[in-house]
Amino acid sequence: MAGDAAWWQGATLYQVYVRSWLDMNGDGYGDIRGITARLDYLSWLGIDGIWLSPTMPSADQDWGYDVCDYYGVHPDLGTLEELDKLIAEAGAHGIKILLDLAPNHTSSAHPWFTEAASGRDSPRRRWYVWADPGRDGGPPNNWLAATGEPAWQRDDASGQYYLHRFLPSQPDLNWRDPAVHEAFGDILRFWFDRGVTGFRVDAAHALYKDAGLRDDPPAPEGSGLDAEFGLLQSRSANQPETTGLFREWRAIADSYDPPRLLLGETWVGDLETMAGYHGGGDALQLTMNFPFFFAGFTARELSGIVAQTLAALPPGECPVWGASNHDISRFPSRWCGGDERKARLALLILAMLPGALIVYYGDEIAMPDVPVPPGLRRDQMTAGDQGRDHARTPMQWDGTSSGGFTAAGVRPWLPCGDTSRNVAAQHGQPGSVLRLCRDLLALRSAEHRGRIASYRQLPAPEEVWAFQAGQLRVTANMSDRPARVGPGGPVVASSSPGALQGATLAPWSGVITA
Ligand code: GLC
């Protein structure tokens, strides 16, 4: 593919969790019209594309990730016409729209599943993963769902079990059935024909399962993210056939002009496995890097993952960086413990890494996690601990009690955080995190757009991460002590004014030099 067609190289994508962005119709949920209304803001911020969290009709057991109809728009969020309008108006702002596609499972309320569950002879039975009970009459194997419970649900009518990697209301599709491939090929074309730029592919690593449904083995020490609840997900996920499916989809994506983009949610700990989903440059163009998300905010850990990632990816393939999303704690809390110096430094580093960047809504104002009291929680996936709601609270647009997210008197679907940290205040304040983020994204765009900048780590004291990215040099002091750093060229940007005094870089601060 021609280099200039690969716009995502060096691009900044912005994830909007639609229900929490902006509520235009006063029902307490953000909606598609709210995104259209804020395109000027996103264009000012300097992003290239938006990934919308799920927009399709859903039973909302998992807020859009339990799809009931792959061809529609959730009535809480708007209409197909409103989505078409968003795509058109975003296009006029030079912003591309990616949708979220959940192909690992449907809702149990999807008509496909209702039909499949109607009996063993149903022509759709094979669209899902059914199995007879194990020898003890219990679940067919030891696979566990994201909740830690068995990943199998007994269907009393047939006596069989169906597989659900997530909630019991999210039955897994059977990607070993060619009819499922056909159905999703049609879904991809439907949305690509409407002008959608691409998809973020949910649970991309998990689509195929071991054909013999063999047990997952116990996880050896150090399996990191590939282990869940003590099991290595080597049979319930990460099967070699998955890349073949992505090649099929890539052929569809490449048949469009401009070619469409596939960004995988590859929740794997092993970077070689992640890189495998790029095939030989003919499968997913982008894969999310979870080891980077979950690394500690230290020079050693993050630089190590960058080096390993660049070494693992096939030549010419584009890495993806990000630090927050709707499933994990936001980076200003997780990495930075609310310390704004660290959040500024994180943004400076992220903006300069080579490849694509995903900014999660609110990252640009260093919005922290918002603790949601048990009685107000909406996420069912991780009962027991705090779940994921803390990273999904309404965007903080202004300092009013509802943060400008919804009209006065309307109760937002999740509570707002401390709205003193908000877009309006930071917009008007030179030197704010928002203004810094915008400046960094502009610099990023000027230097990185349309290519994967060369990257070279430079010698530095242990707690300093120094690297050359394209024409620019980044020096980040990731410690509580001032650091002496080598002479650099003129300062192009810094995480805070006066970060560099002579050869001394203040604690938790960074500079970009030419
Ligand atoms: C992905 C989504 C997550 C969802 C799960 C099941 O991990 O990011 O929010 O719960 O898939 O669809």
Short mmCIF file of C-alpha atoms and ligand atoms in Angstrom, two decimals:
data_model
loop_
_atom_site.label_atom_id
_atom_site.label_comp_id
_atom_site.label_asym_id
_atom_site.label_seq_id
_atom_site.Cartn_x
_atom_site.Cartn_y
_atom_site.Cartn_z
CA MET A 1 0.00 0.00 0.00
CA ALA A 2 1.32 3.43 -0.84
CA GLY A 3 2.87 5.18 2.18
CA ASP A 4 0.62 8.20 1.96
CA ALA A 5 -2.45 5.98 2.09
CA ALA A 6 -1.40 4.83 5.55
CA TRP A 7 -2.73 7.94 7.27
CA TRP A 8 -2.88 6.15 10.62
CA GLN A 9 0.90 6.09 10.85
CA GLY A 10 1.69 8.90 13.24
CA ALA A 11 -2.01 9.70 13.63
CA THR A 12 -3.82 10.62 16.83
CA LEU A 13 -7.04 8.72 17.40
CA TYR A 14 -9.44 9.80 20.10
CA GLN A 15 -11.70 7.35 21.91
CA VAL A 16 -15.14 8.68 22.76
CA TYR A 17 -17.14 6.62 25.24
CA VAL A 18 -20.36 7.81 23.66
CA ARG A 19 -22.64 7.46 26.68
CA SER A 20 -20.39 9.77 28.67
CA TRP A 21 -19.46 12.44 26.15
CA LEU A 22 -22.35 14.92 25.82
CA ASP A 23 -26.08 14.46 26.35
CA MET A 24 -28.06 16.51 23.85
CA ASN A 25 -31.56 15.14 24.51
CA GLY A 26 -31.59 15.32 28.30
CA ASP A 27 -31.95 11.60 29.04
CA GLY A 28 -28.75 11.39 31.07
CA TYR A 29 -26.86 9.46 28.37
CA GLY A 30 -24.39 10.95 25.94
CA ASP A 31 -25.40 10.60 22.32
CA ILE A 32 -24.22 10.82 18.72
CA ARG A 33 -25.53 14.35 18.28
CA GLY A 34 -23.29 15.30 21.21
CA ILE A 35 -20.25 14.17 19.25
CA THR A 36 -21.28 16.17 16.19
CA ALA A 37 -21.76 19.19 18.45
CA ARG A 38 -18.18 18.96 19.69
CA LEU A 39 -16.37 18.38 16.38
CA ASP A 40 -15.01 21.92 16.52
CA TYR A 41 -13.41 21.12 19.85
CA LEU A 42 -11.86 17.89 18.59
CA SER A 43 -10.61 19.60 15.48
CA TRP A 44 -9.08 22.36 17.65
CA LEU A 45 -7.44 19.66 19.77
CA GLY A 46 -5.84 18.30 16.61
CA ILE A 47 -6.95 14.70 16.30
CA ASP A 48 -7.18 12.66 13.10
CA GLY A 49 -9.89 10.16 13.91
CA ILE A 50 -12.47 9.19 16.52
CA TRP A 51 -13.12 5.66 17.73
CA LEU A 52 -16.66 5.52 19.05
CA SER A 53 -17.33 2.98 21.76
CA PRO A 54 -20.21 0.68 20.69
CA THR A 55 -23.07 2.40 18.90
CA MET A 56 -25.14 -0.63 17.88
CA PRO A 57 -28.43 -1.71 19.51
CA SER A 58 -27.58 -3.65 22.64
CA ALA A 59 -29.22 -5.29 25.64
CA ASP A 60 -26.85 -3.14 27.74
CA GLN A 61 -25.71 -5.87 30.06
CA ASP A 62 -22.24 -4.73 28.92
CA TRP A 63 -23.16 -1.28 27.58
CA GLY A 64 -23.04 -1.91 23.86
CA TYR A 65 -20.65 -4.86 23.88
CA ASP A 66 -23.67 -7.19 23.81
CA VAL A 67 -24.99 -6.44 20.36
CA CYS A 68 -28.56 -7.24 19.30
CA ASP A 69 -28.30 -5.85 15.76
CA TYR A 70 -25.07 -5.17 13.87
CA TYR A 71 -26.80 -2.94 11.34
CA GLY A 72 -28.31 -0.27 13.55
CA VAL A 73 -27.77 2.47 16.08
CA HIS A 74 -28.74 2.14 19.73
CA PRO A 75 -31.89 4.23 20.31
CA ASP A 76 -30.35 5.75 23.48
CA LEU A 77 -27.52 7.09 21.34
CA GLY A 78 -29.39 8.27 18.26
CA THR A 79 -30.33 7.14 14.78
CA LEU A 80 -28.60 5.87 11.68
CA GLU A 81 -29.25 9.24 10.04
CA GLU A 82 -27.51 10.99 12.94
CA LEU A 83 -24.54 8.69 12.58
CA ASP A 84 -24.42 9.37 8.82
CA LYS A 85 -24.49 13.07 9.60
CA LEU A 86 -21.67 12.69 12.12
CA ILE A 87 -19.56 10.84 9.54
CA ALA A 88 -20.19 13.58 6.97
CA GLU A 89 -19.55 16.49 9.33
CA ALA A 90 -16.50 14.85 10.84
CA GLY A 91 -15.21 14.36 7.29
CA ALA A 92 -15.67 18.08 6.66
CA HIS A 93 -13.48 18.68 9.74
CA GLY A 94 -10.85 16.27 8.41
CA ILE A 95 -11.75 13.74 11.12
CA LYS A 96 -12.32 10.07 10.41
CA ILE A 97 -14.82 7.86 12.24
CA LEU A 98 -14.10 4.34 13.47
CA LEU A 99 -16.83 2.19 15.00
CA ASP A 100 -16.46 -0.54 17.59
CA LEU A 101 -17.21 -4.03 16.32
CA ALA A 102 -17.82 -6.87 18.76
CA PRO A 103 -17.41 -10.10 16.76
CA ASN A 104 -16.45 -12.46 19.59
CA HIS A 105 -19.98 -12.70 20.93
CA THR A 106 -23.47 -11.34 20.48
CA SER A 107 -26.09 -10.55 23.05
CA SER A 108 -28.14 -13.56 24.12
CA ALA A 109 -31.05 -11.39 22.96
CA HIS A 110 -29.71 -11.29 19.38
CA PRO A 111 -32.12 -13.15 17.05
CA TRP A 112 -29.20 -15.34 15.91
CA PHE A 113 -28.80 -16.69 19.42
CA THR A 114 -32.52 -17.07 20.04
CA GLU A 115 -32.66 -19.22 16.93
CA ALA A 116 -29.50 -21.16 17.84
CA ALA A 117 -30.88 -21.87 21.30
CA SER A 118 -34.20 -23.10 19.91
CA GLY A 119 -32.87 -26.63 19.60
CA ARG A 120 -29.96 -28.85 18.63
CA ASP A 121 -31.26 -29.02 15.06
CA SER A 122 -31.48 -25.30 14.55
CA PRO A 123 -29.64 -24.29 11.36
CA ARG A 124 -27.99 -21.57 13.41
CA ARG A 125 -26.88 -23.89 16.19
CA ARG A 126 -23.34 -23.97 14.80
CA TRP A 127 -23.05 -20.18 14.88
CA TYR A 128 -22.26 -20.45 18.60
CA VAL A 129 -20.02 -22.74 20.63
CA TRP A 130 -22.10 -25.54 22.17
CA ALA A 131 -20.78 -28.60 23.97
CA ASP A 132 -22.06 -31.52 25.98
CA PRO A 133 -21.38 -31.54 29.72
CA GLY A 134 -18.01 -32.73 30.96
CA ARG A 135 -17.54 -36.20 32.46
CA ASP A 136 -18.71 -35.01 35.85
CA GLY A 137 -21.86 -33.54 34.32
CA GLY A 138 -20.49 -30.02 34.81
CA PRO A 139 -19.01 -27.52 32.32
CA PRO A 140 -17.28 -29.06 29.27
CA ASN A 141 -13.81 -27.76 30.23
CA ASN A 142 -11.99 -25.48 32.67
CA TRP A 143 -12.24 -22.20 30.73
CA LEU A 144 -13.09 -19.16 32.79
CA ALA A 145 -15.03 -16.03 31.87
CA ALA A 146 -13.79 -12.49 32.51
CA THR A 147 -15.71 -12.61 35.79
CA GLY A 148 -13.67 -15.59 37.04
CA GLU A 149 -16.73 -17.86 36.85
CA PRO A 150 -16.87 -20.85 34.46
CA ALA A 151 -17.19 -19.63 30.86
CA TRP A 152 -20.03 -22.09 30.20
CA GLN A 153 -23.74 -21.69 30.75
CA ARG A 154 -26.05 -24.70 30.84
CA ASP A 155 -29.01 -24.59 28.51
CA ASP A 156 -31.70 -26.63 30.27
CA ALA A 157 -33.75 -27.23 27.14
CA SER A 158 -31.01 -29.11 25.29
CA GLY A 159 -28.81 -30.18 28.22
CA GLN A 160 -25.81 -28.65 26.42
CA TYR A 161 -23.62 -25.77 27.51
CA TYR A 162 -22.80 -22.66 25.51
CA LEU A 163 -19.56 -20.74 25.78
CA HIS A 164 -19.39 -17.16 27.02
CA ARG A 165 -16.00 -15.58 27.49
CA PHE A 166 -17.66 -12.61 29.14
CA LEU A 167 -21.13 -12.49 30.78
CA PRO A 168 -23.61 -15.38 30.36
CA SER A 169 -25.67 -12.89 28.32
CA GLN A 170 -22.78 -12.67 25.80
CA PRO A 171 -22.61 -16.05 24.03
CA ASP A 172 -19.44 -16.55 21.96
CA LEU A 173 -19.80 -16.92 18.22
CA ASN A 174 -18.22 -19.94 16.54
CA TRP A 175 -15.66 -18.60 14.10
CA ARG A 176 -15.09 -22.13 12.81
CA ASP A 177 -18.40 -21.85 10.95
CA PRO A 178 -18.05 -20.27 7.49
CA ALA A 179 -21.53 -18.73 7.76
CA VAL A 180 -20.29 -16.49 10.58
CA HIS A 181 -17.51 -15.24 8.30
CA GLU A 182 -20.06 -14.44 5.63
CA ALA A 183 -22.31 -12.61 8.07
CA PHE A 184 -19.48 -10.39 9.31
CA GLY A 185 -18.14 -9.76 5.82
CA ASP A 186 -21.56 -8.29 5.05
CA ILE A 187 -21.51 -6.22 8.24
CA LEU A 188 -18.08 -4.78 7.42
CA ARG A 189 -19.18 -3.84 3.90
CA PHE A 190 -22.42 -2.28 5.16
CA TRP A 191 -20.52 0.16 7.38
CA PHE A 192 -17.62 0.75 5.00
CA ASP A 193 -20.18 1.62 2.32
CA ARG A 194 -21.61 4.23 4.70
CA GLY A 195 -18.25 5.96 4.94
CA VAL A 196 -17.00 4.48 8.19
CA THR A 197 -13.18 4.60 8.15
CA GLY A 198 -12.66 1.41 10.05
CA PHE A 199 -13.28 -0.65 13.15
CA ARG A 200 -11.80 -1.20 16.52
CA VAL A 201 -12.20 -4.97 16.81
CA ASP A 202 -13.31 -6.03 20.27
CA ALA A 203 -11.60 -9.02 21.93
CA ALA A 204 -9.69 -9.61 18.69
CA HIS A 205 -7.29 -12.15 20.19
CA ALA A 206 -10.12 -14.34 21.44
CA LEU A 207 -12.19 -15.00 18.33
CA TYR A 208 -10.97 -18.52 17.67
CA LYS A 209 -10.85 -21.20 20.34
CA ASP A 210 -9.13 -24.57 20.37
CA ALA A 211 -11.05 -26.85 18.01
CA GLY A 212 -11.01 -29.69 20.55
CA LEU A 213 -12.03 -27.38 23.42
CA ARG A 214 -9.08 -28.64 25.47
CA ASP A 215 -8.49 -27.22 28.95
CA ASP A 216 -6.37 -24.10 29.41
CA PRO A 217 -3.14 -25.11 31.17
CA PRO A 218 -2.12 -23.66 34.54
CA ALA A 219 -0.24 -20.39 34.00
CA PRO A 220 3.49 -20.57 34.62
CA GLU A 221 5.06 -17.85 36.80
CA GLY A 222 5.50 -14.61 34.89
CA SER A 223 2.70 -15.18 32.37
CA GLY A 224 1.56 -11.64 33.07
CA LEU A 225 -1.48 -10.57 31.13
CA ASP A 226 -1.79 -13.91 29.34
CA ALA A 227 -2.85 -15.50 32.60
CA GLU A 228 -6.26 -14.97 34.05
CA PHE A 229 -7.35 -16.55 37.31
CA GLY A 230 -4.29 -18.81 37.24
CA LEU A 231 -4.89 -20.21 33.74
CA LEU A 232 -2.89 -19.50 30.60
CA GLN A 233 -5.35 -18.58 27.87
CA SER A 234 -3.57 -20.58 25.25
CA ARG A 235 -6.57 -22.68 24.20
CA SER A 236 -9.49 -20.39 24.97
CA ALA A 237 -7.83 -17.59 22.96
CA ASN A 238 -4.86 -16.72 20.73
CA GLN A 239 -5.36 -19.49 18.16
CA PRO A 240 -3.31 -19.33 14.96
CA GLU A 241 -6.43 -19.30 12.75
CA THR A 242 -7.32 -15.82 14.00
CA THR A 243 -4.80 -14.10 11.76
CA GLY A 244 -6.39 -15.83 8.76
CA LEU A 245 -9.70 -14.21 9.63
CA PHE A 246 -8.00 -10.81 9.83
CA ARG A 247 -6.50 -11.42 6.39
CA GLU A 248 -10.03 -11.94 5.05
CA TRP A 249 -11.16 -8.69 6.64
CA ARG A 250 -8.07 -6.85 5.46
CA ALA A 251 -8.84 -7.89 1.89
CA ILE A 252 -12.29 -6.34 2.33
CA ALA A 253 -10.81 -3.20 3.94
CA ASP A 254 -8.25 -2.86 1.14
CA SER A 255 -10.91 -3.19 -1.55
CA TYR A 256 -12.13 0.29 -0.55
CA ASP A 257 -10.67 3.60 -1.60
CA PRO A 258 -9.27 4.85 0.67
CA PRO A 259 -8.49 1.55 2.35
CA ARG A 260 -10.31 0.97 5.62
CA LEU A 261 -8.58 0.49 8.95
CA LEU A 262 -8.68 -2.43 11.40
CA LEU A 263 -7.49 -1.77 14.95
CA GLY A 264 -7.49 -4.84 17.17
CA GLU A 265 -8.17 -5.00 20.85
CA THR A 266 -5.38 -7.54 21.29
CA TRP A 267 -5.43 -8.08 25.03
CA VAL A 268 -2.28 -10.19 25.20
CA GLY A 269 0.82 -10.05 27.32
CA ASP A 270 3.23 -11.46 24.79
CA LEU A 271 4.28 -8.83 22.27
CA GLU A 272 5.25 -11.46 19.69
CA THR A 273 1.70 -12.78 19.85
CA MET A 274 0.37 -9.24 19.45
CA ALA A 275 2.67 -8.66 16.49
CA GLY A 276 1.44 -11.91 14.92
CA TYR A 277 -1.97 -10.32 14.40
CA HIS A 278 -0.39 -8.03 11.81
CA GLY A 279 0.34 -11.16 9.72
CA GLY A 280 2.95 -10.20 7.16
CA GLY A 281 1.49 -6.71 6.93
CA ASP A 282 -1.69 -8.21 5.46
CA ALA A 283 -3.89 -8.60 8.56
CA LEU A 284 -4.68 -5.97 11.27
CA GLN A 285 -2.95 -2.66 10.57
CA LEU A 286 -2.99 -1.68 14.24
CA THR A 287 -2.94 -3.69 17.48
CA MET A 288 -3.42 -2.32 20.96
CA ASN A 289 -0.43 -2.71 23.23
CA PHE A 290 -1.66 -3.82 26.66
CA PRO A 291 1.78 -4.48 28.16
CA PHE A 292 2.41 -0.76 27.62
CA PHE A 293 -0.88 0.21 29.28
CA PHE A 294 -0.10 -1.94 32.30
CA ALA A 295 3.58 -1.10 32.67
CA GLY A 296 4.69 1.00 35.62
CA PHE A 297 5.32 4.67 34.92
CA THR A 298 9.09 4.27 34.99
CA ALA A 299 11.75 4.94 32.40
CA ARG A 300 12.93 1.36 32.53
CA GLU A 301 9.58 -0.38 32.13
CA LEU A 302 8.12 1.85 29.45
CA SER A 303 11.27 2.16 27.37
CA GLY A 304 11.72 -1.61 27.61
CA ILE A 305 8.27 -2.24 26.20
CA VAL A 306 8.77 0.27 23.40
CA ALA A 307 12.02 -1.45 22.42
CA GLN A 308 10.44 -4.93 22.53
CA THR A 309 7.41 -3.77 20.57
CA LEU A 310 9.46 -2.22 17.81
CA ALA A 311 11.57 -5.37 17.62
CA ALA A 312 8.52 -7.64 17.49
CA LEU A 313 6.47 -5.88 14.81
CA PRO A 314 6.99 -6.97 11.22
CA PRO A 315 8.91 -4.40 9.16
CA GLY A 316 6.85 -1.37 8.24
CA GLU A 317 4.05 -2.13 10.72
CA CYS A 318 2.83 0.67 12.92
CA PRO A 319 2.86 0.47 16.75
CA VAL A 320 0.00 1.89 18.81
CA TRP A 321 0.35 3.64 22.16
CA GLY A 322 -2.22 4.74 24.67
CA ALA A 323 -2.55 5.00 28.40
CA SER A 324 -6.25 4.99 29.32
CA ASN A 325 -9.41 3.31 28.10
CA HIS A 326 -12.87 2.34 29.24
CA ASP A 327 -11.75 -0.95 30.79
CA ILE A 328 -8.88 0.17 32.95
CA SER A 329 -8.04 2.97 35.32
CA ARG A 330 -7.28 6.35 33.70
CA PHE A 331 -3.56 7.17 33.48
CA PRO A 332 -3.70 10.41 35.54
CA SER A 333 -4.78 8.16 38.42
CA ARG A 334 -3.06 4.87 37.60
CA TRP A 335 0.33 6.19 36.52
CA CYS A 336 0.32 9.58 38.14
CA GLY A 337 -1.64 9.26 41.40
CA GLY A 338 -3.25 12.61 40.61
CA ASP A 339 0.13 14.41 40.31
CA GLU A 340 -0.33 16.81 37.41
CA ARG A 341 3.43 17.02 36.73
CA LYS A 342 3.40 13.32 35.93
CA ALA A 343 0.31 13.62 33.72
CA ARG A 344 1.99 16.38 31.71
CA LEU A 345 5.11 14.30 31.36
CA ALA A 346 3.08 11.27 30.26
CA LEU A 347 1.37 13.33 27.55
CA LEU A 348 4.72 14.66 26.35
CA ILE A 349 6.14 11.14 26.05
CA LEU A 350 3.00 9.70 24.43
CA ALA A 351 2.85 12.47 21.85
CA MET A 352 6.39 11.76 20.68
CA LEU A 353 6.38 7.97 20.46
CA PRO A 354 6.58 6.69 16.89
CA GLY A 355 3.36 5.27 15.45
CA ALA A 356 -0.31 5.79 16.25
CA LEU A 357 -1.59 7.25 19.51
CA ILE A 358 -4.96 6.74 21.15
CA VAL A 359 -6.13 9.49 23.50
CA TYR A 360 -9.10 8.55 25.73
CA TYR A 361 -11.68 11.26 26.30
CA GLY A 362 -10.60 13.37 29.26
CA ASP A 363 -6.91 12.44 28.97
CA GLU A 364 -6.31 15.88 27.51
CA ILE A 365 -7.42 17.59 30.75
CA ALA A 366 -5.78 14.92 32.93
CA MET A 367 -9.19 13.75 34.08
CA PRO A 368 -8.74 11.22 36.89
CA ASP A 369 -10.77 8.15 37.79
CA VAL A 370 -13.99 9.01 39.58
CA PRO A 371 -14.90 6.60 42.38
CA VAL A 372 -18.50 5.47 41.83
CA PRO A 373 -20.38 4.44 44.98
CA PRO A 374 -21.73 0.86 44.84
CA GLY A 375 -25.36 1.98 44.57
CA LEU A 376 -24.65 3.96 41.40
CA ARG A 377 -22.54 1.41 39.53
CA ARG A 378 -23.56 0.33 36.05
CA ASP A 379 -20.88 -2.20 35.11
CA GLN A 380 -21.75 -5.84 35.74
CA MET A 381 -18.54 -7.43 34.52
CA THR A 382 -16.45 -7.28 37.62
CA ALA A 383 -18.80 -7.65 40.54
CA GLY A 384 -16.97 -7.41 43.84
CA ASP A 385 -14.28 -4.84 43.16
CA GLN A 386 -14.90 -1.38 41.82
CA GLY A 387 -15.52 -2.51 38.23
CA ARG A 388 -14.84 -0.19 35.33
CA ASP A 389 -17.28 2.66 35.91
CA HIS A 390 -14.59 4.87 37.45
CA ALA A 391 -13.06 5.35 33.99
CA ARG A 392 -16.40 5.99 32.27
CA THR A 393 -17.84 9.00 34.08
CA PRO A 394 -19.15 12.04 32.15
CA MET A 395 -16.75 14.29 30.27
CA GLN A 396 -16.05 17.39 32.34
CA TRP A 397 -16.86 20.26 30.01
CA ASP A 398 -17.38 23.00 32.59
CA GLY A 399 -17.46 23.61 36.32
CA THR A 400 -21.20 23.15 36.88
CA SER A 401 -22.40 20.20 38.94
CA SER A 402 -23.17 18.11 35.86
CA GLY A 403 -19.92 19.24 34.25
CA GLY A 404 -21.82 20.59 31.24
CA PHE A 405 -22.48 16.97 30.23
CA THR A 406 -26.24 17.18 30.53
CA ALA A 407 -28.90 19.76 31.29
CA ALA A 408 -29.36 21.09 34.81
CA GLY A 409 -31.67 18.84 36.81
CA VAL A 410 -30.97 15.73 34.71
CA ARG A 411 -29.26 12.89 36.48
CA PRO A 412 -26.31 11.63 34.42
CA TRP A 413 -26.12 7.86 33.94
CA LEU A 414 -22.91 7.82 35.98
CA PRO A 415 -22.01 10.51 38.53
CA CYS A 416 -19.71 13.37 37.55
CA GLY A 417 -16.35 13.82 39.19
CA ASP A 418 -14.88 17.01 40.61
CA THR A 419 -15.77 19.34 37.79
CA SER A 420 -13.24 22.00 38.80
CA ARG A 421 -11.00 20.17 36.35
CA ASN A 422 -12.79 20.92 33.10
CA VAL A 423 -12.38 21.82 29.44
CA ALA A 424 -13.74 25.39 29.64
CA ALA A 425 -11.40 26.44 32.44
CA GLN A 426 -8.34 24.87 30.83
CA HIS A 427 -9.20 26.18 27.39
CA GLY A 428 -8.95 29.73 28.66
CA GLN A 429 -5.81 29.16 30.70
CA PRO A 430 -2.41 29.41 29.03
CA GLY A 431 -0.16 26.65 30.32
CA SER A 432 -3.06 24.34 31.25
CA VAL A 433 -2.80 20.61 30.60
CA LEU A 434 -5.31 21.00 27.78
CA ARG A 435 -3.27 23.71 26.06
CA LEU A 436 -0.11 21.64 26.54
CA CYS A 437 -1.82 18.60 25.07
CA ARG A 438 -2.98 20.57 22.07
CA ASP A 439 0.52 21.99 21.48
CA LEU A 440 2.04 18.53 21.77
CA LEU A 441 -0.47 17.04 19.33
CA ALA A 442 0.28 19.84 16.86
CA LEU A 443 3.99 19.13 17.14
CA ARG A 444 3.31 15.44 16.80
CA SER A 445 1.24 16.01 13.70
CA ALA A 446 3.92 18.20 12.12
CA GLU A 447 6.68 15.69 12.82
CA HIS A 448 5.02 12.28 12.69
CA ARG A 449 1.98 12.50 10.44
CA GLY A 450 1.83 9.88 7.69
CA ARG A 451 4.92 8.01 8.82
CA ILE A 452 6.40 5.94 11.59
CA ALA A 453 9.14 8.15 12.95
CA SER A 454 12.51 6.53 13.52
CA TYR A 455 13.11 5.80 17.21
CA ARG A 456 16.40 5.45 19.05
CA GLN A 457 16.89 5.26 22.77
CA LEU A 458 19.73 7.49 24.00
CA PRO A 459 22.08 6.91 26.92
CA ALA A 460 20.77 8.55 30.10
CA PRO A 461 20.75 8.08 33.88
CA GLU A 462 18.55 5.19 35.03
CA GLU A 463 15.46 7.23 35.85
CA VAL A 464 15.65 9.32 32.71
CA TRP A 465 14.15 8.14 29.44
CA ALA A 466 15.83 9.88 26.53
CA PHE A 467 15.04 9.09 22.93
CA GLN A 468 15.35 10.46 19.47
CA ALA A 469 12.09 10.34 17.51
CA GLY A 470 12.50 11.56 13.97
CA GLN A 471 14.07 15.03 14.14
CA LEU A 472 13.25 15.57 17.80
CA ARG A 473 14.85 14.49 21.03
CA VAL A 474 12.77 13.72 24.11
CA THR A 475 14.26 13.76 27.60
CA ALA A 476 11.97 12.66 30.42
CA ASN A 477 12.97 12.73 34.07
CA MET A 478 10.80 10.04 35.64
CA SER A 479 11.90 10.51 39.21
CA ASP A 480 11.46 12.65 42.31
CA ARG A 481 14.94 14.11 42.00
CA PRO A 482 16.30 16.72 39.60
CA ALA A 483 18.33 15.05 36.85
CA ARG A 484 21.42 16.27 35.06
CA VAL A 485 20.92 15.79 31.36
CA GLY A 486 23.23 16.20 28.42
CA PRO A 487 23.27 19.34 26.33
CA GLY A 488 20.39 19.37 23.89
CA GLY A 489 19.38 21.62 21.07
CA PRO A 490 16.86 24.43 21.42
CA VAL A 491 13.79 23.57 23.52
CA VAL A 492 10.74 23.05 21.31
CA ALA A 493 8.32 22.08 24.10
CA SER A 494 8.42 21.20 27.75
CA SER A 495 5.98 19.55 30.13
CA SER A 496 5.87 22.70 32.26
CA PRO A 497 7.48 26.13 32.00
CA GLY A 498 11.05 26.16 33.25
CA ALA A 499 11.33 22.36 33.38
CA LEU A 500 14.91 22.60 32.14
CA GLN A 501 17.30 24.98 33.91
CA GLY A 502 20.73 24.80 32.30
CA ALA A 503 21.52 21.08 32.31
CA THR A 504 19.08 20.27 35.13
CA LEU A 505 15.69 18.76 34.41
CA ALA A 506 13.16 19.17 37.24
CA PRO A 507 11.59 16.07 38.85
CA TRP A 508 8.78 14.47 36.79
CA SER A 509 9.23 16.74 33.82
CA GLY A 510 10.36 16.48 30.27
CA VAL A 511 11.59 18.49 27.32
CA ILE A 512 11.54 18.12 23.59
CA THR A 513 14.55 19.59 21.88
CA ALA A 514 15.37 20.00 18.23
C1 GLC B 1 -13.64 -5.71 25.47
C2 GLC B 1 -14.27 -4.36 25.78
C3 GLC B 1 -14.93 -4.46 27.10
C4 GLC B 1 -16.02 -5.50 27.01
C5 GLC B 1 -15.47 -6.83 26.53
C6 GLC B 1 -16.57 -7.73 26.10
O1 GLC B 1 -12.63 -6.03 26.34
O2 GLC B 1 -13.29 -3.36 25.71
O3 GLC B 1 -15.46 -3.22 27.52
O4 GLC B 1 -16.62 -5.68 28.25
O5 GLC B 1 -14.63 -6.69 25.42
O6 GLC B 1 -17.13 -7.30 24.91
#
